[in-house]
Amino acid sequence: MGILWDAKPITIAGFVVAIVSFVLQLIGFATSYWLYRKMRDAEYHAGLWQICLPTRSGTTECEQIECGKFSCINLKGTQALETLAFIILLAAVVLVAVQLFVMKDKDILKKAGAVCCIVAGAFALIGVIVFATESSIQTSDLHFSFAFCIISSVCGIVAGILLVIR
């Protein structure tokens, strides 16, 4: 049998779901489509780090979000929580990969990876809740980056549960 097939199927499933969660978190974290709004002739989109506005020449120009222009309490909280979720999910994937491929007898790595997945999922979920509670944001304006982080948080929690099951 191969290296991966020595592991239990539930562990492999948890590992795959953790990888999916990490990839979705990466996309949601890095792209600037948490918010998309169309007003009259102009449309803009924003992420956790930058806002993209149309120019007079018809192109779109992106710039870093400056908190001096508007209240950023919710945005700062979301940035912190989503950054923590991203880093912890990366750690979870590494821990479980090391347990599956290198140290098969060290079950503690899988358990640590499971805890990391659940914690990262909780942080990501709290992050999207904090972002959505901003009073100026309408739910119809939320876009795919926001949705990817929600799906990532659920996948992270599911991966953690799958990794805990014996």
mmCIF file of C-alpha atoms in Angstrom:
data_model
loop_
_atom_site.group_PDB
_atom_site.id
_atom_site.type_symbol
_atom_site.label_atom_id
_atom_site.label_comp_id
_atom_site.label_asym_id
_atom_site.label_seq_id
_atom_site.Cartn_x
_atom_site.Cartn_y
_atom_site.Cartn_z
ATOM 1 C CA MET A 1 0.000 0.000 0.000
ATOM 2 C CA GLY A 2 1.019 3.612 -0.464
ATOM 3 C CA ILE A 3 2.003 6.064 2.204
ATOM 4 C CA LEU A 4 -1.385 7.786 2.387
ATOM 5 C CA TRP A 5 -3.464 4.613 2.318
ATOM 6 C CA ASP A 6 -2.074 3.418 5.656
ATOM 7 C CA ALA A 7 -4.155 6.118 7.355
ATOM 8 C CA LYS A 8 -7.807 5.764 8.287
ATOM 9 C CA PRO A 9 -10.265 7.021 5.646
ATOM 10 C CA ILE A 10 -11.825 9.460 8.123
ATOM 11 C CA THR A 11 -8.391 11.024 8.709
ATOM 12 C CA ILE A 12 -7.794 11.341 4.977
ATOM 13 C CA ALA A 13 -11.238 12.939 4.591
ATOM 14 C CA GLY A 14 -10.441 15.399 7.390
ATOM 15 C CA PHE A 15 -7.121 16.245 5.740
ATOM 16 C CA VAL A 16 -8.771 16.855 2.353
ATOM 17 C CA VAL A 17 -11.491 19.032 3.913
ATOM 18 C CA ALA A 18 -8.786 20.992 5.793
ATOM 19 C CA ILE A 19 -6.965 21.632 2.509
ATOM 20 C CA VAL A 20 -10.216 22.774 0.862
ATOM 21 C CA SER A 21 -10.870 25.048 3.836
ATOM 22 C CA PHE A 22 -7.375 26.529 3.570
ATOM 23 C CA VAL A 23 -7.687 27.194 -0.175
ATOM 24 C CA LEU A 24 -11.098 28.855 0.244
ATOM 25 C CA GLN A 25 -9.752 30.961 3.117
ATOM 26 C CA LEU A 26 -6.771 31.982 0.994
ATOM 27 C CA ILE A 27 -9.018 33.102 -1.869
ATOM 28 C CA GLY A 28 -11.462 34.931 0.387
ATOM 29 C CA PHE A 29 -8.663 36.521 2.399
ATOM 30 C CA ALA A 30 -6.668 37.778 -0.585
ATOM 31 C CA THR A 31 -9.297 38.932 -3.079
ATOM 32 C CA SER A 32 -10.992 42.317 -3.023
ATOM 33 C CA TYR A 33 -14.586 41.195 -3.419
ATOM 34 C CA TRP A 34 -15.942 41.129 0.114
ATOM 35 C CA LEU A 35 -18.205 43.985 -0.899
ATOM 36 C CA TYR A 36 -19.533 44.914 -4.332
ATOM 37 C CA ARG A 37 -21.771 47.910 -4.811
ATOM 38 C CA LYS A 38 -23.242 49.421 -7.958
ATOM 39 C CA MET A 39 -24.496 52.992 -7.742
ATOM 40 C CA ARG A 40 -25.931 54.774 -10.766
ATOM 41 C CA ASP A 41 -23.157 54.621 -13.370
ATOM 42 C CA ALA A 42 -20.343 53.613 -11.031
ATOM 43 C CA GLU A 43 -19.546 50.355 -9.344
ATOM 44 C CA TYR A 44 -16.849 49.496 -6.859
ATOM 45 C CA HIS A 45 -15.616 46.530 -4.903
ATOM 46 C CA ALA A 46 -13.633 46.211 -1.715
ATOM 47 C CA GLY A 47 -11.857 43.521 0.222
ATOM 48 C CA LEU A 48 -10.134 43.386 3.562
ATOM 49 C CA TRP A 49 -7.101 45.289 2.328
ATOM 50 C CA GLN A 50 -8.028 47.428 -0.672
ATOM 51 C CA ILE A 51 -10.876 49.196 -2.397
ATOM 52 C CA CYS A 52 -11.191 49.370 -6.180
ATOM 53 C CA LEU A 53 -12.922 52.339 -7.801
ATOM 54 C CA PRO A 54 -13.606 53.187 -11.449
ATOM 55 C CA THR A 55 -11.620 55.974 -13.080
ATOM 56 C CA ARG A 56 -12.813 58.491 -15.660
ATOM 57 C CA SER A 57 -10.910 56.621 -18.368
ATOM 58 C CA GLY A 58 -13.013 53.512 -17.779
ATOM 59 C CA THR A 59 -10.440 51.439 -15.937
ATOM 60 C CA THR A 60 -10.508 50.350 -12.318
ATOM 61 C CA GLU A 61 -7.922 51.589 -9.861
ATOM 62 C CA CYS A 62 -7.289 49.894 -6.519
ATOM 63 C CA GLU A 63 -5.805 51.484 -3.438
ATOM 64 C CA GLN A 64 -5.165 50.439 0.124
ATOM 65 C CA ILE A 65 -8.007 51.136 2.540
ATOM 66 C CA GLU A 66 -7.221 54.097 4.788
ATOM 67 C CA CYS A 67 -9.048 54.159 8.091
ATOM 68 C CA GLY A 68 -8.853 57.940 8.368
ATOM 69 C CA LYS A 69 -11.533 58.305 5.692
ATOM 70 C CA PHE A 70 -14.144 56.192 7.511
ATOM 71 C CA SER A 71 -14.653 54.094 10.613
ATOM 72 C CA CYS A 72 -12.590 50.922 10.485
ATOM 73 C CA ILE A 73 -13.323 49.255 13.819
ATOM 74 C CA ASN A 74 -15.219 46.368 12.222
ATOM 75 C CA LEU A 75 -12.742 46.139 9.349
ATOM 76 C CA LYS A 76 -9.730 46.000 11.684
ATOM 77 C CA GLY A 77 -11.424 43.287 13.738
ATOM 78 C CA THR A 78 -12.240 41.305 10.616
ATOM 79 C CA GLN A 79 -8.690 41.687 9.295
ATOM 80 C CA ALA A 80 -7.276 40.381 12.569
ATOM 81 C CA LEU A 81 -9.657 37.421 12.838
ATOM 82 C CA GLU A 82 -9.308 36.371 9.201
ATOM 83 C CA THR A 83 -5.509 36.669 9.391
ATOM 84 C CA LEU A 84 -5.454 34.450 12.477
ATOM 85 C CA ALA A 85 -7.789 31.964 10.786
ATOM 86 C CA PHE A 86 -5.532 31.852 7.719
ATOM 87 C CA ILE A 87 -2.356 31.251 9.742
ATOM 88 C CA ILE A 88 -3.980 28.660 12.009
ATOM 89 C CA LEU A 89 -5.448 26.771 9.026
ATOM 90 C CA LEU A 90 -1.993 26.677 7.455
ATOM 91 C CA ALA A 91 -0.611 25.260 10.706
ATOM 92 C CA ALA A 92 -3.412 22.670 10.804
ATOM 93 C CA VAL A 93 -2.704 21.454 7.275
ATOM 94 C CA VAL A 94 1.025 21.213 8.024
ATOM 95 C CA LEU A 95 0.442 19.334 11.294
ATOM 96 C CA VAL A 96 -1.882 16.783 9.733
ATOM 97 C CA ALA A 97 0.375 16.369 6.680
ATOM 98 C CA VAL A 98 3.370 15.689 8.916
ATOM 99 C CA GLN A 99 1.350 13.130 10.876
ATOM 100 C CA LEU A 100 0.080 11.408 7.716
ATOM 101 C CA PHE A 101 3.324 11.327 5.746
ATOM 102 C CA VAL A 102 6.224 11.497 8.207
ATOM 103 C CA MET A 103 5.340 10.662 11.814
ATOM 104 C CA LYS A 104 2.524 8.155 11.497
ATOM 105 C CA ASP A 105 2.824 7.031 15.114
ATOM 106 C CA LYS A 106 2.419 10.576 16.544
ATOM 107 C CA ASP A 107 -1.357 10.830 16.932
ATOM 108 C CA ILE A 108 -0.944 14.051 18.906
ATOM 109 C CA LEU A 109 -0.169 15.901 15.653
ATOM 110 C CA LYS A 110 -3.551 14.926 14.223
ATOM 111 C CA LYS A 111 -5.275 16.046 17.425
ATOM 112 C CA ALA A 112 -3.407 19.360 17.376
ATOM 113 C CA GLY A 113 -4.383 19.795 13.722
ATOM 114 C CA ALA A 114 -8.016 19.104 14.625
ATOM 115 C CA VAL A 115 -7.956 21.749 17.357
ATOM 116 C CA CYS A 116 -6.334 24.205 14.940
ATOM 117 C CA CYS A 117 -9.047 23.537 12.333
ATOM 118 C CA ILE A 118 -11.852 24.135 14.813
ATOM 119 C CA VAL A 119 -10.254 27.293 16.235
ATOM 120 C CA ALA A 120 -9.527 28.658 12.743
ATOM 121 C CA GLY A 121 -13.097 27.929 11.673
ATOM 122 C CA ALA A 122 -14.428 29.764 14.711
ATOM 123 C CA PHE A 123 -12.156 32.773 14.099
ATOM 124 C CA ALA A 124 -13.139 32.956 10.421
ATOM 125 C CA LEU A 125 -16.831 32.715 11.281
ATOM 126 C CA ILE A 126 -16.569 35.429 13.928
ATOM 127 C CA GLY A 127 -14.626 37.554 11.414
ATOM 128 C CA VAL A 128 -17.376 37.430 8.800
ATOM 129 C CA ILE A 129 -19.992 38.161 11.462
ATOM 130 C CA VAL A 130 -18.032 41.221 12.614
ATOM 131 C CA PHE A 131 -17.743 42.427 9.004
ATOM 132 C CA ALA A 132 -21.439 41.908 8.271
ATOM 133 C CA THR A 133 -22.547 43.822 11.374
ATOM 134 C CA GLU A 134 -21.149 47.096 10.038
ATOM 135 C CA SER A 135 -24.193 49.363 9.808
ATOM 136 C CA SER A 136 -23.313 50.770 6.374
ATOM 137 C CA ILE A 137 -23.163 47.323 4.735
ATOM 138 C CA GLN A 138 -26.261 45.863 3.135
ATOM 139 C CA THR A 139 -26.413 42.088 2.843
ATOM 140 C CA SER A 140 -27.135 42.356 -0.879
ATOM 141 C CA ASP A 141 -23.715 44.008 -1.334
ATOM 142 C CA LEU A 142 -21.715 41.117 0.142
ATOM 143 C CA HIS A 143 -19.818 39.213 -2.540
ATOM 144 C CA PHE A 144 -17.870 36.016 -3.211
ATOM 145 C CA SER A 145 -14.829 36.634 -0.982
ATOM 146 C CA PHE A 146 -17.172 36.980 1.972
ATOM 147 C CA ALA A 147 -18.975 33.767 0.996
ATOM 148 C CA PHE A 148 -15.703 31.865 0.541
ATOM 149 C CA CYS A 149 -14.647 32.771 4.083
ATOM 150 C CA ILE A 150 -17.989 31.543 5.437
ATOM 151 C CA ILE A 151 -17.639 28.254 3.551
ATOM 152 C CA SER A 152 -14.020 27.998 4.709
ATOM 153 C CA SER A 153 -15.038 28.430 8.339
ATOM 154 C CA VAL A 154 -17.642 25.673 8.098
ATOM 155 C CA CYS A 155 -15.167 23.386 6.308
ATOM 156 C CA GLY A 156 -12.556 24.082 8.991
ATOM 157 C CA ILE A 157 -14.927 23.050 11.758
ATOM 158 C CA VAL A 158 -15.992 19.943 9.806
ATOM 159 C CA ALA A 159 -12.336 19.042 9.174
ATOM 160 C CA GLY A 160 -11.590 19.374 12.876
ATOM 161 C CA ILE A 161 -14.491 17.097 13.765
ATOM 162 C CA LEU A 162 -13.424 14.522 11.168
ATOM 163 C CA LEU A 163 -9.873 14.559 12.518
ATOM 164 C CA VAL A 164 -11.058 14.052 16.103
ATOM 165 C CA ILE A 165 -13.186 11.015 15.247
ATOM 166 C CA ARG A 166 -11.245 7.816 15.790
#
